Coordinates of C-alpha atoms and ligand atoms in Angstrom, one line a residue:
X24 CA 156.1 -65.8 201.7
X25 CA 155.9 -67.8 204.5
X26 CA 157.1 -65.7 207.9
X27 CA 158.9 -67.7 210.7
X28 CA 158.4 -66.4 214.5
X29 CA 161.3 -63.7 215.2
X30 CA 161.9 -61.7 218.6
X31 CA 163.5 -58.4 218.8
X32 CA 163.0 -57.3 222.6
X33 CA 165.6 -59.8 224.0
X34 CA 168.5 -59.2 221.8
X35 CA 167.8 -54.9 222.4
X36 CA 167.8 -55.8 226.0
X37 CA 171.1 -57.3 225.4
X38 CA 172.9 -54.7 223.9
X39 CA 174.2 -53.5 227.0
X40 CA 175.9 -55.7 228.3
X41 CA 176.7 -57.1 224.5
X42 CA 179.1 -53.8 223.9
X43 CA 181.9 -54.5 226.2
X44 CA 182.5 -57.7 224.5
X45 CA 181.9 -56.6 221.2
X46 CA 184.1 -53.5 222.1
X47 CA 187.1 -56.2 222.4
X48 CA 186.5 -58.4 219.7
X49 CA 185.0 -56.2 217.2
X50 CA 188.4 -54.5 215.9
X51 CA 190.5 -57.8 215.8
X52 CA 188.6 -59.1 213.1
X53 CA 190.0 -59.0 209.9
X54 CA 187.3 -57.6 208.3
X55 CA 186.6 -54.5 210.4
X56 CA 186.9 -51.6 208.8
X57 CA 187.4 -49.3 210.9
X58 CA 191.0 -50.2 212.2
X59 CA 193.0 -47.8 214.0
X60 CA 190.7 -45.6 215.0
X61 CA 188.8 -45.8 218.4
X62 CA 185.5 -47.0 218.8
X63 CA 183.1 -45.4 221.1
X64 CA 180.0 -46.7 220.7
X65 CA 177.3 -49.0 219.3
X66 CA 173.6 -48.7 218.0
X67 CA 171.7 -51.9 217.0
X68 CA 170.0 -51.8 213.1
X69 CA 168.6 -54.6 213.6
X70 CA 168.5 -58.1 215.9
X71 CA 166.5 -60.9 214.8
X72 CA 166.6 -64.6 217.0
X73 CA 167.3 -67.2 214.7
X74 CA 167.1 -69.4 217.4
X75 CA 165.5 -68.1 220.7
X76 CA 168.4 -67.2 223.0
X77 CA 166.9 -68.5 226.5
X78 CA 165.7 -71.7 225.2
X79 CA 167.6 -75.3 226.3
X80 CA 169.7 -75.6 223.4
X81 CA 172.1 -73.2 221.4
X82 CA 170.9 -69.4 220.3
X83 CA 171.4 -67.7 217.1
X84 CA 171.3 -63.9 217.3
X85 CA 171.7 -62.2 213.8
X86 CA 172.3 -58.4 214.4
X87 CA 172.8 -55.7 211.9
X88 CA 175.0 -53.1 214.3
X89 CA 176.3 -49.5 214.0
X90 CA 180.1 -48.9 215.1
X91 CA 180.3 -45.4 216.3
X92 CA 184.1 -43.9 215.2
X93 CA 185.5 -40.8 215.8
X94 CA 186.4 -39.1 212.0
X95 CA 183.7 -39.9 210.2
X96 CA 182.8 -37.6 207.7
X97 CA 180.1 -35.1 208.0
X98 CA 176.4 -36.3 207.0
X99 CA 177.4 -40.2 206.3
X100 CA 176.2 -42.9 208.5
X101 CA 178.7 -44.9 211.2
X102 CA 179.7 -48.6 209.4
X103 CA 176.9 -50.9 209.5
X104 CA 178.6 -54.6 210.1
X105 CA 176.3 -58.4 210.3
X106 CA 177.2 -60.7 212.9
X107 CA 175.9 -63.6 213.7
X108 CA 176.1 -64.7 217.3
X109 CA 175.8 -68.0 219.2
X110 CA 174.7 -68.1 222.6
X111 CA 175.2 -71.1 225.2
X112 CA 174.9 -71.9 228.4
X113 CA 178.2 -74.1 228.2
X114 CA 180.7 -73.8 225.3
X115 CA 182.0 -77.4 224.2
X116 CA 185.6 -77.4 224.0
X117 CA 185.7 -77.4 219.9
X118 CA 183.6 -73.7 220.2
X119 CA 186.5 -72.2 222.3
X120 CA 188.5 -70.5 219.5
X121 CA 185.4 -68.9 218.5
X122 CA 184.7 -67.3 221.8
X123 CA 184.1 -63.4 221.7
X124 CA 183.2 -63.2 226.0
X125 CA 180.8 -64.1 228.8
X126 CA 177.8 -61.7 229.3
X127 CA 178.1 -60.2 232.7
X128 CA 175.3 -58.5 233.2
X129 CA 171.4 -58.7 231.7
X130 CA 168.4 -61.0 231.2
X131 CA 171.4 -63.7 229.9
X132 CA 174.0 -63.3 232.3
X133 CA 176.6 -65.7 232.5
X134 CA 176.2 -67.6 229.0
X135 CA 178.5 -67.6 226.4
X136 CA 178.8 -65.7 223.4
X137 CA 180.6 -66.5 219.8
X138 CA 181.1 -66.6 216.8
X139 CA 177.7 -68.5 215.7
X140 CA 179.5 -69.1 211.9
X141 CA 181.9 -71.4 213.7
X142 CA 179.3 -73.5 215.4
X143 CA 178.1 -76.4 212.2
X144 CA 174.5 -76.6 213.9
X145 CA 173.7 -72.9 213.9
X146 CA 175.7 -72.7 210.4
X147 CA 173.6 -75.5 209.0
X148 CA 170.3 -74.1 210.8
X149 CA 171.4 -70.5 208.2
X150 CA 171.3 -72.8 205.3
X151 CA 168.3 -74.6 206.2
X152 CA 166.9 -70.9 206.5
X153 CA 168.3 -70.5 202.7
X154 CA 166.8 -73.4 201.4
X155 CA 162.6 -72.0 202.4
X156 CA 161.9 -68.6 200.9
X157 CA 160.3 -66.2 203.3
X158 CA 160.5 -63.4 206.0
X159 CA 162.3 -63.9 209.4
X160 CA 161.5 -60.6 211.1
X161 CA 163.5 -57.9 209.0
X162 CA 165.1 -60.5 206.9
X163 CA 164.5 -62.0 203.6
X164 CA 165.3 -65.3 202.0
X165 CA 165.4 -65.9 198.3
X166 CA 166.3 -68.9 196.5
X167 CA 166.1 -69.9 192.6
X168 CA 166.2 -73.3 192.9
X169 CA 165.3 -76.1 195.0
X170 CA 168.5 -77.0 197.3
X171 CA 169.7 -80.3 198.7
X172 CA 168.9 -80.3 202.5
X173 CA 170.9 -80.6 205.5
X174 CA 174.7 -80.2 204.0
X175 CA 177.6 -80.0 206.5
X176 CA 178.9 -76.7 206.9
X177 CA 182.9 -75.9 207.5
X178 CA 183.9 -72.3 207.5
X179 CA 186.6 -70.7 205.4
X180 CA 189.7 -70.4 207.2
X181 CA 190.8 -67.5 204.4
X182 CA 189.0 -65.2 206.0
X183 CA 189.3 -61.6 204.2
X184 CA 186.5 -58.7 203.9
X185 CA 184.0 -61.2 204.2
X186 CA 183.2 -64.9 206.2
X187 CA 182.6 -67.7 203.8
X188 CA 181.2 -71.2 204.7
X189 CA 181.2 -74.1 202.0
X190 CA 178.1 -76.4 202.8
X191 CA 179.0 -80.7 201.5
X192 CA 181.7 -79.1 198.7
X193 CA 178.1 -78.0 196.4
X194 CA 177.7 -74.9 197.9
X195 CA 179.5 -71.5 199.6
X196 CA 177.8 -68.9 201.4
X197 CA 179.5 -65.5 201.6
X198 CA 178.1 -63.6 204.7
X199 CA 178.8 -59.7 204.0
X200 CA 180.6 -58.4 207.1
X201 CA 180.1 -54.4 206.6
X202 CA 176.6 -53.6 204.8
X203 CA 175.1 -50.5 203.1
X204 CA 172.0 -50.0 201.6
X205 CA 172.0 -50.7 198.0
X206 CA 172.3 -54.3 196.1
X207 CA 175.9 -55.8 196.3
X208 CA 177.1 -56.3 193.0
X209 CA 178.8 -59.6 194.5
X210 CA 174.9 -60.4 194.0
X211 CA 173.8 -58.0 191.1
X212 CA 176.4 -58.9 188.5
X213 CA 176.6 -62.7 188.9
X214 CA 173.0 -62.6 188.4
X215 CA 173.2 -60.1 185.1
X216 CA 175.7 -62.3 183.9
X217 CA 174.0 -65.8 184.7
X218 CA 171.2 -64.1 182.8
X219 CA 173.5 -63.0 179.9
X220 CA 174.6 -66.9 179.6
X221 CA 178.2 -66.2 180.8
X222 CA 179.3 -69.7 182.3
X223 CA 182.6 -67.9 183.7
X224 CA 181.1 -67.0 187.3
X225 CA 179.4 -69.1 189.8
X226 CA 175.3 -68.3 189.3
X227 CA 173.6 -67.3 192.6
X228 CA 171.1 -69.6 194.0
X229 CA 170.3 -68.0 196.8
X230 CA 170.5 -65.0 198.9
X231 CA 169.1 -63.0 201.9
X232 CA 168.9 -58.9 202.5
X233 CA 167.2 -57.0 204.8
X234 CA 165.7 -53.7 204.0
X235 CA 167.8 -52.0 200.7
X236 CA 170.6 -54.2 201.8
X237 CA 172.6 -57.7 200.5
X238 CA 173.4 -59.7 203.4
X239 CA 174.7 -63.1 202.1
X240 CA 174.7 -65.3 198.7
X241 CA 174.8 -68.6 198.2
X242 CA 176.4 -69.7 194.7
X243 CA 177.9 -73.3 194.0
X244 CA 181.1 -74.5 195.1
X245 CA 184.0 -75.2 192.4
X246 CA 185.5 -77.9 194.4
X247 CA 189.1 -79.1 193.8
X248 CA 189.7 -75.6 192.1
X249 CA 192.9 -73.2 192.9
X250 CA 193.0 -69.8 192.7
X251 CA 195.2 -68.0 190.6
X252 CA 197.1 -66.5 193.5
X253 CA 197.9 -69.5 195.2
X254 CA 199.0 -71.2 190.9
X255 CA 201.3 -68.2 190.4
X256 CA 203.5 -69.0 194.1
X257 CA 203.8 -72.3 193.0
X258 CA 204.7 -71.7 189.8
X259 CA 207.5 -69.2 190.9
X260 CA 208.5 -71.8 193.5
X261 CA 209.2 -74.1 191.2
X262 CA 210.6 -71.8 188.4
X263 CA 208.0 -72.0 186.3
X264 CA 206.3 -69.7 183.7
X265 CA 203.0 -68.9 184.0
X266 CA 202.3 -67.1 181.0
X267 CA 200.0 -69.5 179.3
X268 CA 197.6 -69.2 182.5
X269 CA 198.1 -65.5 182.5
X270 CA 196.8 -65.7 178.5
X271 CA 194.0 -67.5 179.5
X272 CA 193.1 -65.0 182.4
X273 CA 193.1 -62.4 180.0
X274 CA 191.0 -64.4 177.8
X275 CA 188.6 -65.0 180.9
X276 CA 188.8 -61.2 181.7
X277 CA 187.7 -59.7 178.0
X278 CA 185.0 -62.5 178.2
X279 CA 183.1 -61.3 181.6
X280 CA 183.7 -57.9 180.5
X281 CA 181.8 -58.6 176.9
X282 CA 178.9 -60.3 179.4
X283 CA 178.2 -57.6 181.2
X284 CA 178.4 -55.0 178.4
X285 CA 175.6 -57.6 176.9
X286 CA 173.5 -57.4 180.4
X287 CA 174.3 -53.7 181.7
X288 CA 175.0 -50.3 179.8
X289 CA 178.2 -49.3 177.9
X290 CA 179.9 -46.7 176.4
X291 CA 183.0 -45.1 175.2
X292 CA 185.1 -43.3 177.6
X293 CA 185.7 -39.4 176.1
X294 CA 188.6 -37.9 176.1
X295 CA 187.1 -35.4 177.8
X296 CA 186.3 -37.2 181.0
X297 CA 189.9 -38.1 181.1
X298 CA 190.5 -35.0 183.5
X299 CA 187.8 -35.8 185.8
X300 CA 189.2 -39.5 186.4
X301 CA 192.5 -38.1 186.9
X302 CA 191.4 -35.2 189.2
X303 CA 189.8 -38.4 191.0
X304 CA 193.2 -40.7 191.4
X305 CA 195.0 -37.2 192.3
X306 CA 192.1 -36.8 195.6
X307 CA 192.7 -40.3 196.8
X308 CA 196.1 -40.1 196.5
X309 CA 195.9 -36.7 198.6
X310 CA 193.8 -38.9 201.0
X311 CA 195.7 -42.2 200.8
X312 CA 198.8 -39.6 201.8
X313 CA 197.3 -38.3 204.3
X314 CA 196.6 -41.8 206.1
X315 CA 199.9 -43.5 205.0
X316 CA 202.8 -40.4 205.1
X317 CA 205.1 -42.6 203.9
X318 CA 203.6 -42.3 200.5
X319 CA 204.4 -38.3 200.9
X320 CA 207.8 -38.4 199.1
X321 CA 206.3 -40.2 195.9
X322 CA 203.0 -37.5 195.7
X323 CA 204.8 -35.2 192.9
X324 CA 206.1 -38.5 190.5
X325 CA 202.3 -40.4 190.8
X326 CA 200.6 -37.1 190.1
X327 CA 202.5 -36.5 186.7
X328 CA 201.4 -40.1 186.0
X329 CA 197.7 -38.7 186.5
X330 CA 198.5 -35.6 184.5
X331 CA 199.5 -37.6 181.3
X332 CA 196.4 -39.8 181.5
X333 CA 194.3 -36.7 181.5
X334 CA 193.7 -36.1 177.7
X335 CA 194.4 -39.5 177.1
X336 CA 192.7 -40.6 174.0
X337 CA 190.1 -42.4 175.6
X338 CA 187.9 -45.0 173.5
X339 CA 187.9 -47.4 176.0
X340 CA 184.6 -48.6 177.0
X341 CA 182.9 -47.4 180.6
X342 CA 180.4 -49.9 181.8
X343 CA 180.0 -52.1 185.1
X344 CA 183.3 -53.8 185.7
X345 CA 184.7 -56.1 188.4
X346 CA 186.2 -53.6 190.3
X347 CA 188.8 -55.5 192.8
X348 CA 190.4 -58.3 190.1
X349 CA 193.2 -59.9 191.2
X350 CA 194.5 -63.4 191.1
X351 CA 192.7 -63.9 194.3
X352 CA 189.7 -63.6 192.4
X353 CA 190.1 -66.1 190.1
X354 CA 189.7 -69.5 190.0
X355 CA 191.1 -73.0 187.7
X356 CA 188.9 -75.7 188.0
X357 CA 189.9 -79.4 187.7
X358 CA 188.7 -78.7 183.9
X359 CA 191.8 -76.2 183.3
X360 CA 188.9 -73.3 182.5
X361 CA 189.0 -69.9 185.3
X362 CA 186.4 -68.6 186.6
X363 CA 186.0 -64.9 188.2
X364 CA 184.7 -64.0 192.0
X365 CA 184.2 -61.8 194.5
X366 CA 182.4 -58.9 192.4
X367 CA 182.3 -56.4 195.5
X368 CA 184.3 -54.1 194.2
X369 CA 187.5 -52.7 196.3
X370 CA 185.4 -53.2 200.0
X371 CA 186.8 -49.4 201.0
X372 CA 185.0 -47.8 198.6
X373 CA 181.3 -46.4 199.0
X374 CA 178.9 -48.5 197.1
X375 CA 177.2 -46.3 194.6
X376 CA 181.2 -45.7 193.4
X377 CA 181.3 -49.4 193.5
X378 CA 178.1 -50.0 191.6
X379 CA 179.2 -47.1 189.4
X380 CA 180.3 -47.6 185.2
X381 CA 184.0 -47.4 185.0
X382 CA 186.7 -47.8 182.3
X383 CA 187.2 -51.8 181.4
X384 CA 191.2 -51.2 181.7
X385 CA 190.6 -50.6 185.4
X386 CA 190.3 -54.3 185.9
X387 CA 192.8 -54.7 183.7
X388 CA 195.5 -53.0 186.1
X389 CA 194.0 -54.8 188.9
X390 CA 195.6 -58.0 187.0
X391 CA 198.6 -56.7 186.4
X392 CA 199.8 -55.1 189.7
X393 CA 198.6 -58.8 190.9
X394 CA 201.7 -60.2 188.8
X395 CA 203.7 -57.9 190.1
X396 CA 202.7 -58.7 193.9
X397 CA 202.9 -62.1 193.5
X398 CA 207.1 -61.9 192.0
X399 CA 207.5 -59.2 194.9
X400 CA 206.4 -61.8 197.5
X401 CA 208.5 -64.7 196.1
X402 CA 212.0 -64.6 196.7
X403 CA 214.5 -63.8 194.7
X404 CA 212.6 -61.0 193.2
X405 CA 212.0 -62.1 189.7
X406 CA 210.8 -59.0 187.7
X407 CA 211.3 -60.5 184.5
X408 CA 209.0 -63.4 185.3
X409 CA 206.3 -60.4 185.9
X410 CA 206.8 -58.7 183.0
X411 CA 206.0 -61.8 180.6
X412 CA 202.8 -62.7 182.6
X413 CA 201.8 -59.1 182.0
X414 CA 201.9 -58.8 178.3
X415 CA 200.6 -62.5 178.1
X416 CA 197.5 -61.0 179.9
X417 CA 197.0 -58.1 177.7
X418 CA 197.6 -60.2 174.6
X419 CA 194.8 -62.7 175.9
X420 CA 192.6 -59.7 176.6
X421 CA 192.9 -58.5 173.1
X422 CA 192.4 -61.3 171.2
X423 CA 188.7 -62.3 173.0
X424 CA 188.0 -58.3 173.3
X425 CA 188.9 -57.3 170.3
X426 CA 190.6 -54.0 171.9
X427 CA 194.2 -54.1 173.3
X428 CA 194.6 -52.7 176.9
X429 CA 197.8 -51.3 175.9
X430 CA 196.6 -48.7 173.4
X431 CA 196.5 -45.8 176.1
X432 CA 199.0 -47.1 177.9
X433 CA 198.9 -43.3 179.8
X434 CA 195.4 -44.5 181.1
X435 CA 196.5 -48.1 182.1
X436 CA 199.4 -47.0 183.7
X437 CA 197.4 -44.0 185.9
X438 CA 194.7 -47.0 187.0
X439 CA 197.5 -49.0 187.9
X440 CA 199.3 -46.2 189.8
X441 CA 195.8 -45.4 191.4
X442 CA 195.3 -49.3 192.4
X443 CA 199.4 -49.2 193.9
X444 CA 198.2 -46.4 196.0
X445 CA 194.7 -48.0 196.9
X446 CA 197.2 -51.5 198.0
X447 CA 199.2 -49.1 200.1
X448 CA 196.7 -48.0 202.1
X449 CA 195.3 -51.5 202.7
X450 CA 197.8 -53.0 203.6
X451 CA 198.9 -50.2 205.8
X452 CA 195.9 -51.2 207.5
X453 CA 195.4 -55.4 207.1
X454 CA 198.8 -56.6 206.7
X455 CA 201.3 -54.1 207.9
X456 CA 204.4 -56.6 207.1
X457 CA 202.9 -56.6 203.4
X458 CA 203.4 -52.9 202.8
X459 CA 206.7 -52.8 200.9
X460 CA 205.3 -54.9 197.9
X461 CA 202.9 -51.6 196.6
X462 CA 205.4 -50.1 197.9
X463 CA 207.9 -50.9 195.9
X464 CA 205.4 -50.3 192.9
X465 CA 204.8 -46.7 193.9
X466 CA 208.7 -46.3 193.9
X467 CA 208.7 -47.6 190.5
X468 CA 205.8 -45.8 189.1
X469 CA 207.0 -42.4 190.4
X470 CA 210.3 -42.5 189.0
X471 CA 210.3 -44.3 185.6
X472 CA 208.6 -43.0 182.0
Ligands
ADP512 N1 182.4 -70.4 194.0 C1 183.5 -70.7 194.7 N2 184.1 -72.0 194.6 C2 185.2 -72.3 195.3 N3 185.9 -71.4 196.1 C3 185.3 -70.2 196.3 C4 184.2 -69.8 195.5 N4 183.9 -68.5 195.9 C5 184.9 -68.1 196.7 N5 185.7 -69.1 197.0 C6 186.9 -69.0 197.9 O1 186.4 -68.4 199.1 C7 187.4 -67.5 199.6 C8 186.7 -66.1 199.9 O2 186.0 -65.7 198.7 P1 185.8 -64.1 198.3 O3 184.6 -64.0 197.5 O4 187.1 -63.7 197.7 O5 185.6 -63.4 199.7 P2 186.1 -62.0 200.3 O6 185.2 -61.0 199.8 O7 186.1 -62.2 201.8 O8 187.5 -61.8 199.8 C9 188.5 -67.4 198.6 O9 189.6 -68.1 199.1 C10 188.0 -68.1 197.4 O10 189.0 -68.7 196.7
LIG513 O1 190.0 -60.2 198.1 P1 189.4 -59.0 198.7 O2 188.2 -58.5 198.1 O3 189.2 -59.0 200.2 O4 190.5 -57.8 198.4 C1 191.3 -57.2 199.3 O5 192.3 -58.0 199.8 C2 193.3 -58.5 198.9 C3 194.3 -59.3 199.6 O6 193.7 -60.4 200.1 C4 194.0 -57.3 198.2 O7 194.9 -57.8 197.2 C5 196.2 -57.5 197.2 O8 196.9 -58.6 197.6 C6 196.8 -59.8 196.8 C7 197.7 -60.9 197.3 O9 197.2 -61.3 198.6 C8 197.3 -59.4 195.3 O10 197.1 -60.5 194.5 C9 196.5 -58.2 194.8 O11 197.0 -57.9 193.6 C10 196.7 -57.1 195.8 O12 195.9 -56.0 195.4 C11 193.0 -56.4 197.6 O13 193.6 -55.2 197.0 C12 192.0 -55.9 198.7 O14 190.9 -55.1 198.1

């Protein structure tokens, strides 16, 4: 592997005088974690110079950073996030928006620094890094193919968990914002299931880690696609039905589920394990009360709907799953066919439970609370229209799987209580205006038999 010239003096020297702006900046970002509670301090991982910082042109700073939080639980490590900064003497007008301050103090003081995604020379200079396998300092670069060179970069404006930047409409980059040690499975599935032939998700072709950890992958781009969430408004705009797309989701659903039963281990969920996975929705519902009280009037109905799914029969089958599907996640390419994203798992959640076998309904109740949030969203509320797209799912779930998702319908509808209670709590803390749509689920859940 070759091994480009790196510096990590500079960028510790920086740190300093780095904090206060970071301090600011840090918890506006969408994808911080850590909202609502204080920060109070930062440790660097890691900082490598992309680019050397005092030179005459533009600096790229990548920097693996520790956000110290009061609450943290006992023994576990403060939140890890990547950033990559720019660095410039002058900022051209088109860099403003991406401003995060002006070092005041330090070897640097005075020059700018910003969001270094934002600028296309220091975006295309990552994917350029991409393209030639080898070591930068602590960082890695893989790739599987030979890549086109020099594609212009633009930067996702959907912004969510994660920063994404599409390079010439072949390519998108997903840059993991918070990292842990372990592989992503944003990384680790796509690749089982490129290897188990399963056309349905976008192959890696490149991707870059440091130490234990994923940092970013590169898969193609399905340009001129839509994603499901964005199909179902419109179709509820304009009064349509959507149950033939919802068929084929479920279709597209049972199919990357059968790939990576084919690539990773599966089993049959017991009976007996019922309890445990009840005992488990019951804890974060305890905890998801705790952050959100007004969930505290509902706690008695949701935990009967955990109770009834304990002893459920079981039989269906425990192996790696999606873990986070949603409409969001899918995708309808100018060929009609959907394709399936984003395999982080829910981006809360530790990653060994993420990485962890779970039942195959789980995903399946991911899908179906997203029918429900897309009729709450639209006005009038149109519950009828939800209902179809739901049993259209299942059906095109069972006919590729072979299984029906409604068979234990205790067990779907305690992962789909559980997932009502996970929305809650994110929104409570990413969109506070969106909290009455799981809301209104939990109402519902809580209440009826
Ligand atoms: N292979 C792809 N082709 C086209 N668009 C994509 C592709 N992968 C992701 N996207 C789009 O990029 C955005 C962010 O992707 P996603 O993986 O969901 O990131 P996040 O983890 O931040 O939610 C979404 O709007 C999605 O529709
Ligand atoms: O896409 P991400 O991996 O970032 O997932 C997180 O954000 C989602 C919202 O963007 C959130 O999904 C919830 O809102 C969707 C509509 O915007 C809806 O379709 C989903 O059903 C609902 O859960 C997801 O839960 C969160 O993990």
């Amino acid at each position: 592997m070759p091994e480009t010239a790196s510096t990590t003096r500079a960028p510790d020297a920086l740190l300093p005088s780095l904090a206060p702006l970071l301090h600011e900046w840090l918890p506006r970002q969408r994808w911080f974690a850590g909202k609502g509670r204080r920060v109070t301090g930062f440790t660097l991982e890691a900082a490598t110079e992309l680019l050397p910082l005092d030179g005459p042109g533009p600096g790229l700073l990548h920097l693996l950073v520790r956000v110290e939080q009061p609450g943290r639980p006992a023994g576990t490590p403060a939140d890890c996030y990547q950033l990559l900064l720019g660095v410039r003497t002058q900022l051209p007008p088109r860099l403003a928006p991406a401003l995060i301050g002006r070092l005041r103090q330090g070897p640097l003081a005075g020059r700018a620094v910003y969001e270094g995604l934002r600028d296309p020379r220091l975006a295309g200079l990552l994917y350029e890094r991409l393209r030639t396998p080898g070591r930068t300092g602590p960082l890695r670069f893989h790739a599987t193919t030979a890549l086109p060179p020099a594609l212009a970069p633009r930067m996702l404006d959907a912004e969510q968990s994660n920063s994404s930047l599409v390079y010439g409409d072949s390519f998108i980059l997903k840059i993991f914002r918070r990292v842990s040690p372990g592989a992503n499975p944003d990384l680790e599935l796509p690749l089982a299931l490129a290897r188990a032939g399963c056309a349905r998700v976008p192959a890696p072709v490149a991707w870059f880690e440091s130490g234990a950890s994923t940092l970013g992958v590169l898969q193609p781009y399905l340009r001129n696609s839509r994603d499901g969430w964005r199909l179902a408004l419109d179709a509820l705009a304009d009064g349509r039905e959507f149950t033939a797309e919802a068929r084929a989701l479920g279709r597209a659903t049972a199919e990357v589920h059968l790939a990576l039963a084919e690539a990773l281990p599966t089993r049959k969920l017991q009976r007996s394990e019922t309890e445990q996975l009840a005992a488990a929705m019951d804890r974060r519902l305890h905890a998801a009360a705790q952050a959100v009280p007004a969930l505290m009037p509902y706690v008695p109905g949701l935990r009967a709907v955990f109770a009834a799914a304990s002893g459920a029969d079981g039989g269906s089958a425990v192996q790696r799953i999606h873990g986070d599907l949603h409409l969001g996640q899918t995708l309808r390419g100018s060929d009609g066919g959907w394709a399936v994203i984003d395999f982080e798992g829910e981006p809360a959640k530790p990653l060994d439970e993420r990485r962890s076998p779970q039942p195959t309904v789980r995903d399946v109740a991911g899908m179906l609370r997203s029918f429900d949030y897309a009729a709450r969203t639209h006005r009038p509320w149109n519950a009828d229209w939800a209902a179809r797209c739901r049993a259209a799912y299942c059906t095109g779930y069972a006919e590729a799987a072979g299984a029906d998702p409604r068979t234990d319908p205790a067990l779907l509808r305690a992962y789909e209580t559980d997932k009502a209670v996970y929305e809650v709590v994110y929104e409570a803390r990413h969109r506070p205006d969106w909290l009455p749509v799981p809301m209104s689920a939990i109402e519902r859940l809580s209440t009826s038999r």
